[in-house]
Amino acid sequence: FRVTVDRFDLVQLIKKAMRLVSMKAESRSIDLECTYDESLSFEVVNDPNRIQQVLINLMTNAIKFTPAHGKVSVKVARPEADSGIISLSVSDTGIGIQPDDLGKLFKEFGR
């Protein structure tokens, strides 16, 4: 695959990714939400296609393992306003990962 580096607004990219998975979420009555501080800029220089792909994968997995009428949340934050670091997290109201399965988390082909 080809890496493309570009300047883009991360929040707008997240909203676009959320639109792409919204039908799947709606079919299961799952709410999608994005939270961020509107007073801060989330302009980044990175590969927007790869970031979008990762977001879609995370949100699709969250939707898959969230019961009907649950919620999938994407949160964007700047832990330190001047540091240039942006935190991006995807969470859901699913059952989570069993403690016995945590060791399998980063192994290939694991569930």
CSV table of C-alpha atoms in Angstrom, one decimal:
chain,number,residue,atom,x,y,z
A,1,PHE,CA,0.0,0.0,0.0
A,2,ARG,CA,1.0,3.6,-0.5
A,3,VAL,CA,1.4,6.1,2.3
A,4,THR,CA,0.1,9.6,1.6
A,5,VAL,CA,1.0,12.4,4.1
A,6,ASP,CA,-1.4,15.3,4.1
A,7,ARG,CA,-2.7,18.1,6.4
A,8,PHE,CA,-6.3,17.5,7.5
A,9,ASP,CA,-8.9,18.1,10.2
A,10,LEU,CA,-9.0,14.9,12.3
A,11,VAL,CA,-12.5,15.7,13.6
A,12,GLN,CA,-13.9,16.0,10.1
A,13,LEU,CA,-12.2,12.7,9.2
A,14,ILE,CA,-13.8,11.0,12.2
A,15,LYS,CA,-17.2,12.4,11.3
A,16,LYS,CA,-16.8,11.0,7.7
A,17,ALA,CA,-15.8,7.6,9.1
A,18,MET,CA,-18.8,7.6,11.4
A,19,ARG,CA,-21.1,8.3,8.4
A,20,LEU,CA,-19.6,5.3,6.7
A,21,VAL,CA,-20.5,2.9,9.6
A,22,SER,CA,-23.7,4.6,10.6
A,23,MET,CA,-26.0,2.3,8.7
A,24,LYS,CA,-24.6,-0.7,10.5
A,25,ALA,CA,-25.0,1.0,13.8
A,26,GLU,CA,-28.5,2.2,13.0
A,27,SER,CA,-29.6,-1.3,12.0
A,28,ARG,CA,-28.7,-2.4,15.6
A,29,SER,CA,-30.1,0.7,17.3
A,30,ILE,CA,-26.6,1.7,18.4
A,31,ASP,CA,-25.8,5.4,19.0
A,32,LEU,CA,-22.6,6.8,17.6
A,33,GLU,CA,-21.0,9.9,19.2
A,34,CYS,CA,-17.9,12.0,18.8
A,35,THR,CA,-16.7,14.2,21.6
A,36,TYR,CA,-14.0,16.9,21.4
A,37,ASP,CA,-13.3,20.3,22.7
A,38,GLU,CA,-14.6,22.7,20.0
A,39,SER,CA,-12.2,25.4,21.1
A,40,LEU,CA,-9.1,23.4,20.1
A,41,SER,CA,-7.7,22.7,16.7
A,42,PHE,CA,-7.3,19.1,15.6
A,43,GLU,CA,-5.5,19.7,12.4
A,44,VAL,CA,-2.9,17.0,11.8
A,45,VAL,CA,-0.3,16.0,9.3
A,46,ASN,CA,-0.6,12.2,8.6
A,47,ASP,CA,-2.0,9.7,6.2
A,48,PRO,CA,-5.8,10.4,6.2
A,49,ASN,CA,-6.6,7.1,4.4
A,50,ARG,CA,-4.8,5.0,7.0
A,51,ILE,CA,-6.3,6.9,9.9
A,52,GLN,CA,-9.7,6.5,8.4
A,53,GLN,CA,-9.1,2.8,7.8
A,54,VAL,CA,-8.1,2.3,11.5
A,55,LEU,CA,-11.1,4.3,12.7
A,56,ILE,CA,-13.5,2.3,10.6
A,57,ASN,CA,-12.0,-1.0,11.8
A,58,LEU,CA,-12.2,0.1,15.5
A,59,MET,CA,-15.8,1.4,15.1
A,60,THR,CA,-16.9,-1.7,13.2
A,61,ASN,CA,-15.5,-4.0,15.9
A,62,ALA,CA,-17.1,-1.9,18.6
A,63,ILE,CA,-20.5,-2.0,16.8
A,64,LYS,CA,-20.1,-5.8,16.3
A,65,PHE,CA,-19.6,-6.4,20.0
A,66,THR,CA,-22.1,-3.8,21.4
A,67,PRO,CA,-25.6,-5.0,22.3
A,68,ALA,CA,-28.6,-3.4,20.6
A,69,HIS,CA,-29.4,0.1,22.1
A,70,GLY,CA,-25.8,0.5,23.2
A,71,LYS,CA,-23.4,3.3,22.3
A,72,VAL,CA,-20.1,3.6,20.5
A,73,SER,CA,-18.1,6.7,21.4
A,74,VAL,CA,-15.1,8.3,19.7
A,75,LYS,CA,-13.2,10.9,21.8
A,76,VAL,CA,-10.5,13.2,20.5
A,77,ALA,CA,-8.5,15.2,23.1
A,78,ARG,CA,-5.3,17.1,23.5
A,79,PRO,CA,-3.9,15.9,26.9
A,80,GLU,CA,-1.6,19.0,27.0
A,81,ALA,CA,-2.9,21.8,24.8
A,82,ASP,CA,0.6,22.9,23.6
A,83,SER,CA,2.3,19.5,23.3
A,84,GLY,CA,1.1,18.6,19.8
A,85,ILE,CA,-0.1,15.2,21.0
A,86,ILE,CA,-3.6,14.2,20.2
A,87,SER,CA,-5.4,11.3,22.0
A,88,LEU,CA,-8.0,9.3,20.0
A,89,SER,CA,-10.1,6.6,21.7
A,90,VAL,CA,-13.0,4.4,20.6
A,91,SER,CA,-15.1,3.0,23.4
A,92,ASP,CA,-18.4,1.1,23.6
A,93,THR,CA,-21.0,-0.3,26.0
A,94,GLY,CA,-20.2,-3.9,25.1
A,95,ILE,CA,-19.2,-6.6,27.6
A,96,GLY,CA,-15.5,-5.9,27.2
A,97,ILE,CA,-12.6,-8.3,27.1
A,98,GLN,CA,-12.5,-11.1,29.7
A,99,PRO,CA,-9.4,-11.0,31.9
A,100,ASP,CA,-8.4,-14.5,30.7
A,101,ASP,CA,-8.3,-13.2,27.1
A,102,LEU,CA,-6.2,-10.1,27.7
A,103,GLY,CA,-3.0,-12.1,26.9
A,104,LYS,CA,-4.4,-12.9,23.5
A,105,LEU,CA,-5.1,-9.3,22.6
A,106,PHE,CA,-2.2,-8.6,20.3
A,107,LYS,CA,-1.8,-12.0,18.8
A,108,GLU,CA,-2.5,-12.5,15.1
A,109,PHE,CA,-5.9,-13.9,14.3
A,110,GLY,CA,-7.1,-13.8,17.9
A,111,ARG,CA,-10.7,-13.0,19.0
